[in-house]
Short mmCIF file of C-alpha atoms in Angstrom, two decimals:
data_model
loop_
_atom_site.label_atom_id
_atom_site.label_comp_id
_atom_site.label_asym_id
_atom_site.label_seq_id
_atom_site.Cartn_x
_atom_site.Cartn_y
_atom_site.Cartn_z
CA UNK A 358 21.70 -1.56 -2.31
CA UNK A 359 20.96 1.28 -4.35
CA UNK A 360 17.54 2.65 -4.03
CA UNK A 361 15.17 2.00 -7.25
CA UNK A 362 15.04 5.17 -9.89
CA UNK A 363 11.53 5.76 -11.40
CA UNK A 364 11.20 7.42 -14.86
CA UNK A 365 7.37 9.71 -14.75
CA UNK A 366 6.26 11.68 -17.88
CA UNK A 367 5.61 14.69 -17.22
CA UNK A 368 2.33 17.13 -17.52
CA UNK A 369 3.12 19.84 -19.53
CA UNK A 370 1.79 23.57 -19.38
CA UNK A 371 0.76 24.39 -23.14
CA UNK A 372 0.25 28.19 -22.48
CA UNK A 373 3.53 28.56 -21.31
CA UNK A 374 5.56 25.44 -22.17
CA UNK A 375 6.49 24.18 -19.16
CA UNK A 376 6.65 21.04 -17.29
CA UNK A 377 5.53 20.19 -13.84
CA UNK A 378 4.78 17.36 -11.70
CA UNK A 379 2.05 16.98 -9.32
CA UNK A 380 3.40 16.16 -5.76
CA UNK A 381 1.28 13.50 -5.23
CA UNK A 382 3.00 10.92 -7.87
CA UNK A 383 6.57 12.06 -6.43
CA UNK A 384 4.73 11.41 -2.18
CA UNK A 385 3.63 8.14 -3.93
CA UNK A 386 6.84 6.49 -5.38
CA UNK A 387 8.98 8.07 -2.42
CA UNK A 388 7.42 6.81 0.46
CA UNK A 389 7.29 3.26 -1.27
CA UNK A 390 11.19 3.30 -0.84
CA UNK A 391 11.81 4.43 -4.82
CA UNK A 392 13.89 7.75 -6.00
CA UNK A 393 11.04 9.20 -8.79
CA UNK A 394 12.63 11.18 -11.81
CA UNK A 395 10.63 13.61 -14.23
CA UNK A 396 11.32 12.82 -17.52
CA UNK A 397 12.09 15.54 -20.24
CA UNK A 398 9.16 16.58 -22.44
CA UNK A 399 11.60 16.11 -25.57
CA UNK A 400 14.46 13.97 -26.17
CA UNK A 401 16.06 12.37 -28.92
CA UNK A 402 15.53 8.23 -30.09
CA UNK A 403 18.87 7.82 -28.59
CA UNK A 404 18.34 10.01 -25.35
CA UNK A 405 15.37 7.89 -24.89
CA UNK A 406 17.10 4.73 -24.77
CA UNK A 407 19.83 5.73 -22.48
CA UNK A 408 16.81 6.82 -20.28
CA UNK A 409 14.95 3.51 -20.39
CA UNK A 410 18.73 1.66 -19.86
CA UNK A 411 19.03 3.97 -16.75
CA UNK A 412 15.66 3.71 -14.47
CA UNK A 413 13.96 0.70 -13.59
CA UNK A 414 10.65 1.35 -14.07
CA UNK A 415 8.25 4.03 -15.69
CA UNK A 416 4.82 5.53 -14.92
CA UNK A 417 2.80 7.03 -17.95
CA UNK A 418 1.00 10.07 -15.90
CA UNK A 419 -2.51 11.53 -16.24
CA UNK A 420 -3.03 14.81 -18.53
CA UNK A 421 -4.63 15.53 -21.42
CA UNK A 422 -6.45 13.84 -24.26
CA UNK A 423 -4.91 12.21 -26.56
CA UNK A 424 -4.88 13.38 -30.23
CA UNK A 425 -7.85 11.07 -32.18
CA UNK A 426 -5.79 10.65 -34.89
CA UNK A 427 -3.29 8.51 -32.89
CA UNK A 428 -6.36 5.80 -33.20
CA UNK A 429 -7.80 6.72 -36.31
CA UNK A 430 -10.88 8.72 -35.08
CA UNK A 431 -11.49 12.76 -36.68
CA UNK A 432 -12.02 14.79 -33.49
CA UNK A 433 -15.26 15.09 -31.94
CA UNK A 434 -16.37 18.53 -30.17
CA UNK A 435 -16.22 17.47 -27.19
CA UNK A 436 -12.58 16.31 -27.00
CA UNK A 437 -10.20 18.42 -25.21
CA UNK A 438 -6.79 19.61 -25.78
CA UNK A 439 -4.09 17.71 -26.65
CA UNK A 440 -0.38 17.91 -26.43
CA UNK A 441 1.79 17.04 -29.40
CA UNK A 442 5.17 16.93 -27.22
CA UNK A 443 4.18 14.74 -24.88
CA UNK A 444 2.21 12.50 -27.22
CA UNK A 445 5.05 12.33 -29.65
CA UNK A 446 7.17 11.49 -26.27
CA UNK A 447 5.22 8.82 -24.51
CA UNK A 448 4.40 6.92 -28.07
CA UNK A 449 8.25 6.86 -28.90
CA UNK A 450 9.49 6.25 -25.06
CA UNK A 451 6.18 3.61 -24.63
CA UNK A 452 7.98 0.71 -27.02
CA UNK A 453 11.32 1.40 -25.67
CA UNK A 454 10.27 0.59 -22.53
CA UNK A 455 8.91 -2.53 -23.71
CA UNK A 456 11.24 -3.55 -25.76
CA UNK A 457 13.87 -3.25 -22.43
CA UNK A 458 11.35 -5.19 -20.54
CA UNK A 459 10.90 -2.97 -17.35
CA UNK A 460 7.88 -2.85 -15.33
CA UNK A 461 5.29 -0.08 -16.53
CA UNK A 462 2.48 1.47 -15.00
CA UNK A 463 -0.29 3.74 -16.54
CA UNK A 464 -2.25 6.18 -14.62
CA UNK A 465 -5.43 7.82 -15.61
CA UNK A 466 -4.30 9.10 -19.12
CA UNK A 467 -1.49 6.53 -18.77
CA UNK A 468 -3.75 3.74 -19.49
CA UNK A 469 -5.35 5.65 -22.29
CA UNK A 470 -2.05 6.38 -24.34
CA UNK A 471 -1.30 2.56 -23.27
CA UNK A 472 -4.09 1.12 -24.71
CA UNK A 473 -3.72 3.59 -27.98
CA UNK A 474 -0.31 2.93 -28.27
CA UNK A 475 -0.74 -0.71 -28.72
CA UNK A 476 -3.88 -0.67 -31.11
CA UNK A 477 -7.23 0.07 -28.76
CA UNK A 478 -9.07 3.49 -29.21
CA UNK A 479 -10.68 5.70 -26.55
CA UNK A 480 -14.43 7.36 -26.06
CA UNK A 481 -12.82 10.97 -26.71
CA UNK A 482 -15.93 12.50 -24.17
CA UNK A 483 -17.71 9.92 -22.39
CA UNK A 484 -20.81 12.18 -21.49
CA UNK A 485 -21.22 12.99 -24.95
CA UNK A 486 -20.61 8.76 -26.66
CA UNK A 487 -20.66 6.91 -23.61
CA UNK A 488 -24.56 5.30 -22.67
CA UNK A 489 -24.71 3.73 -19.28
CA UNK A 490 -27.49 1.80 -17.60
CA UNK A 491 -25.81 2.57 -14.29
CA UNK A 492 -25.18 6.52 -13.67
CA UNK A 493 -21.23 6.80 -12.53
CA UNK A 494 -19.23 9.95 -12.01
CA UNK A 495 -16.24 9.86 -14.21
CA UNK A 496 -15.30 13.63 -12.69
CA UNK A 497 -15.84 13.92 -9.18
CA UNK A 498 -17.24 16.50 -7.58
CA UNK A 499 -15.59 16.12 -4.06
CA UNK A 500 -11.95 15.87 -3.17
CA UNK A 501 -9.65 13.67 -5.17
CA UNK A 502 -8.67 11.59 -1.80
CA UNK A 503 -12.18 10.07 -1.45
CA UNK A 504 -13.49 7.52 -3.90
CA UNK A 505 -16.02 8.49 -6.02
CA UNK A 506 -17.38 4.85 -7.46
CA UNK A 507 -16.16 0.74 -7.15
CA UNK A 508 -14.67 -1.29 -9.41
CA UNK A 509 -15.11 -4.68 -9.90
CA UNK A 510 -11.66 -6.93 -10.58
CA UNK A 511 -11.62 -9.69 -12.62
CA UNK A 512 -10.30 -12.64 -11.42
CA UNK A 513 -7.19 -14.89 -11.63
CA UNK A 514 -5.48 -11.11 -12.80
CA UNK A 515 -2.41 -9.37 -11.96
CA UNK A 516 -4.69 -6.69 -10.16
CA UNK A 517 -6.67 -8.84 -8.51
CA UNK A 518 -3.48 -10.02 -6.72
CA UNK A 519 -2.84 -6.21 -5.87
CA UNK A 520 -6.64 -5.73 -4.28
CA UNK A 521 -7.11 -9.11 -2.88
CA UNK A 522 -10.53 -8.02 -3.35
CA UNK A 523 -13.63 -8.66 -5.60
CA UNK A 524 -14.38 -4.82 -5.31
CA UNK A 525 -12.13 -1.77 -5.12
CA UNK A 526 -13.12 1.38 -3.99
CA UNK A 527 -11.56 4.30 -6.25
CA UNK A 528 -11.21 8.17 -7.25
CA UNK A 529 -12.39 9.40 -11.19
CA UNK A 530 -11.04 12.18 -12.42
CA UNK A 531 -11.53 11.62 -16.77
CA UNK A 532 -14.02 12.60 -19.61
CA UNK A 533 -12.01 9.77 -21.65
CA UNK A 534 -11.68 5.87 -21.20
CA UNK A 535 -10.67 2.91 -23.33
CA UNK A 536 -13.77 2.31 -26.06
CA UNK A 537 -11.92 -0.88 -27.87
CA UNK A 538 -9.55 -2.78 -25.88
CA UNK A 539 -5.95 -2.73 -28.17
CA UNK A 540 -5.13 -6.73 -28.93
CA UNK A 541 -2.68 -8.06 -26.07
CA UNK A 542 -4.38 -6.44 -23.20
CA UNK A 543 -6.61 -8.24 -21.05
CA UNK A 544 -9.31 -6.02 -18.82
CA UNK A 545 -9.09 -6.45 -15.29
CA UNK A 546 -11.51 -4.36 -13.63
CA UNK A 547 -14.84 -2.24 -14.76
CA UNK A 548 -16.93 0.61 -13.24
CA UNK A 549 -20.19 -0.43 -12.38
CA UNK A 550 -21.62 0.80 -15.51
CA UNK A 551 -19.22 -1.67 -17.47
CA UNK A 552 -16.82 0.90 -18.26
CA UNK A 553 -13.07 -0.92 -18.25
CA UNK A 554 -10.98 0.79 -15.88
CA UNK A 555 -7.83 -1.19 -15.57
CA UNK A 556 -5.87 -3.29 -17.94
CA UNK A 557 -2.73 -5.05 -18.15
CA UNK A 558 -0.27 -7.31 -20.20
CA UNK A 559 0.30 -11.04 -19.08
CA UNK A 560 2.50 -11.60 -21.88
CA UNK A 561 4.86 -9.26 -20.11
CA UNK A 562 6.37 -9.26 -16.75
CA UNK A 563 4.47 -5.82 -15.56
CA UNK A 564 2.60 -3.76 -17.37
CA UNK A 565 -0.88 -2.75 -15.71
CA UNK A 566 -2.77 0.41 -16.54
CA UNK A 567 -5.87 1.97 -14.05
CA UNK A 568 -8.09 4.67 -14.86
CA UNK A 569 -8.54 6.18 -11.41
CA UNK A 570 -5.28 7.91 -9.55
CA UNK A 571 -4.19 5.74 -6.55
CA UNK A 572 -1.26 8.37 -5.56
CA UNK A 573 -4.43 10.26 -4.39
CA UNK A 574 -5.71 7.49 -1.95
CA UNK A 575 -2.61 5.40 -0.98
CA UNK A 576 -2.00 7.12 2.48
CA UNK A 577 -5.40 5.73 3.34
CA UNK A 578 -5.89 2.89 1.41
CA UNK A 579 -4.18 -0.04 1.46
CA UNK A 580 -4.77 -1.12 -1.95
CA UNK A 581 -3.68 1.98 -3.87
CA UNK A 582 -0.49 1.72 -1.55
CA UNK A 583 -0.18 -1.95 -2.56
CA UNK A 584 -0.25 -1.38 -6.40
CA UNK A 585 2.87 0.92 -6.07
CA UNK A 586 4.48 -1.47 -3.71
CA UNK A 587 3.82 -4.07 -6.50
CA UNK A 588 5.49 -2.08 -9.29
CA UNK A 589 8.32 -1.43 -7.09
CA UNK A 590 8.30 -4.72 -6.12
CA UNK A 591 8.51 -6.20 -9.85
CA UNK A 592 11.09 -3.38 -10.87
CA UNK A 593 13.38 -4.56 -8.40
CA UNK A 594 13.21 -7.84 -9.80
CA UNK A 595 13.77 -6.94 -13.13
CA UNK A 596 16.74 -5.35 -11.94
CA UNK A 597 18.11 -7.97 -10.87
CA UNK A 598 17.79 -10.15 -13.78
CA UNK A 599 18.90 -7.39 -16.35
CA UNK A 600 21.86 -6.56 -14.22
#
């Protein structure tokens, strides 16, 4: 059987217009048994729907904010750069992909332009909007392969399957998070200062989003290893339904 192919967006390099991928995303889907693919930054309606007819599954990749316009917000301050090309990419690729049905999972930014995508809006600088009773760090100041905070899963959810766990222990590397949750989504696990840091779609047959970046921890914990085992595991299904 041929191995699974995995679509990821791509960061891209504003200052010099590049693209690039992280190794750690590439470590991640690999050594779950999956060939990953970087996507282009542009492509045309129809190059985008040969794409999502040609890989199994798709990961929306951290990077940078997302425009405020996209959910109806003027720009604070505080909010950092944003790409056009790879906003005007993920919003056109992100309903192909559902409309196909394959599996999809946000990371970091991922969930953000997830959540935005399908009606929700973000806090564009959380240290600036953001008022917590309980003090978390949203941008750690140790490596990105130790957990920085917990986060508590909801039950009865698709990623409480994944954890098998009331708590999660997980890496937070973001200034932005999901303010209002877009209709459709369901929350499935907060930071301890109520933040929401994962979501996902049970209308849909996999579509979960987390704030934190698992590709970082998965060689040590089994949980992060077990959410990309679960995607792979549910695009392998789809494939064999859509085949």
């Amino acid at each position: 059987m041929k191995k699974l192919m995995i679509g990821l967006t791509p960061s891209h390099n504003q200052e010099t217009d590049e693209i690039r991928m992280g190794p750690t995303y590439l470590h991640a889907i690999a050594k779950a048994g999956a060939i990953p693919v970087l996507l282009p930054l542009e492509a045309a309606k129809e190059d985008l729907v040969q794409l999502v007819d040609t890989f199994d599954g798709f990961i929306f990749t951290g990077g940078p904010d997302i425009h405020p316009f996209y959910f109806g917000e003027e720009t604070q301050g505080s909010c950092g750069n944003a790409s056009e090309a790879r906003d005007t990419l993920e919003l056109a690729l992100l309903p192909l992909v559902m409309a196909a049905g394959k599996p999809i999972l946000g990371i970091c930014r991922g969930l953000q332009l997830i959540n935005v995508a399908l009606g929700g809006t973000l806090y564009q600088d959380l240290p600036s909007q953001f008022k917590e009773d309980v003090p978390t760090a949203h941008t750690q100041p140790f490596a990105y392969t130790l957990p920085a905070h917990h986060v508590t899963v909801a039950e009865g959810t698709l990623l409480a399957g994944i954890a098998a766990a009331s708590e999660i222990s997980v890496n937070s590397i973001h200034h932005q998070a999901i303010k209002d949750l877009a209709p459709g989504l369901t929350a499935s696990g907060y930071a301890p200062n109520g933040l929401i840091e994962a979501a996902e779609k049970s209308d849909y047959p996999y579509l979960l989003g987390v704030q934190w970046h698992p590709e970082y921890l998965r060689d040590k914990d089994a949980c992060s290893a077990r959410l990309f085992q679960s995607f792979l595991d549910h695009c392998a299904a789809a494939r064999s339904v859509l085949q």
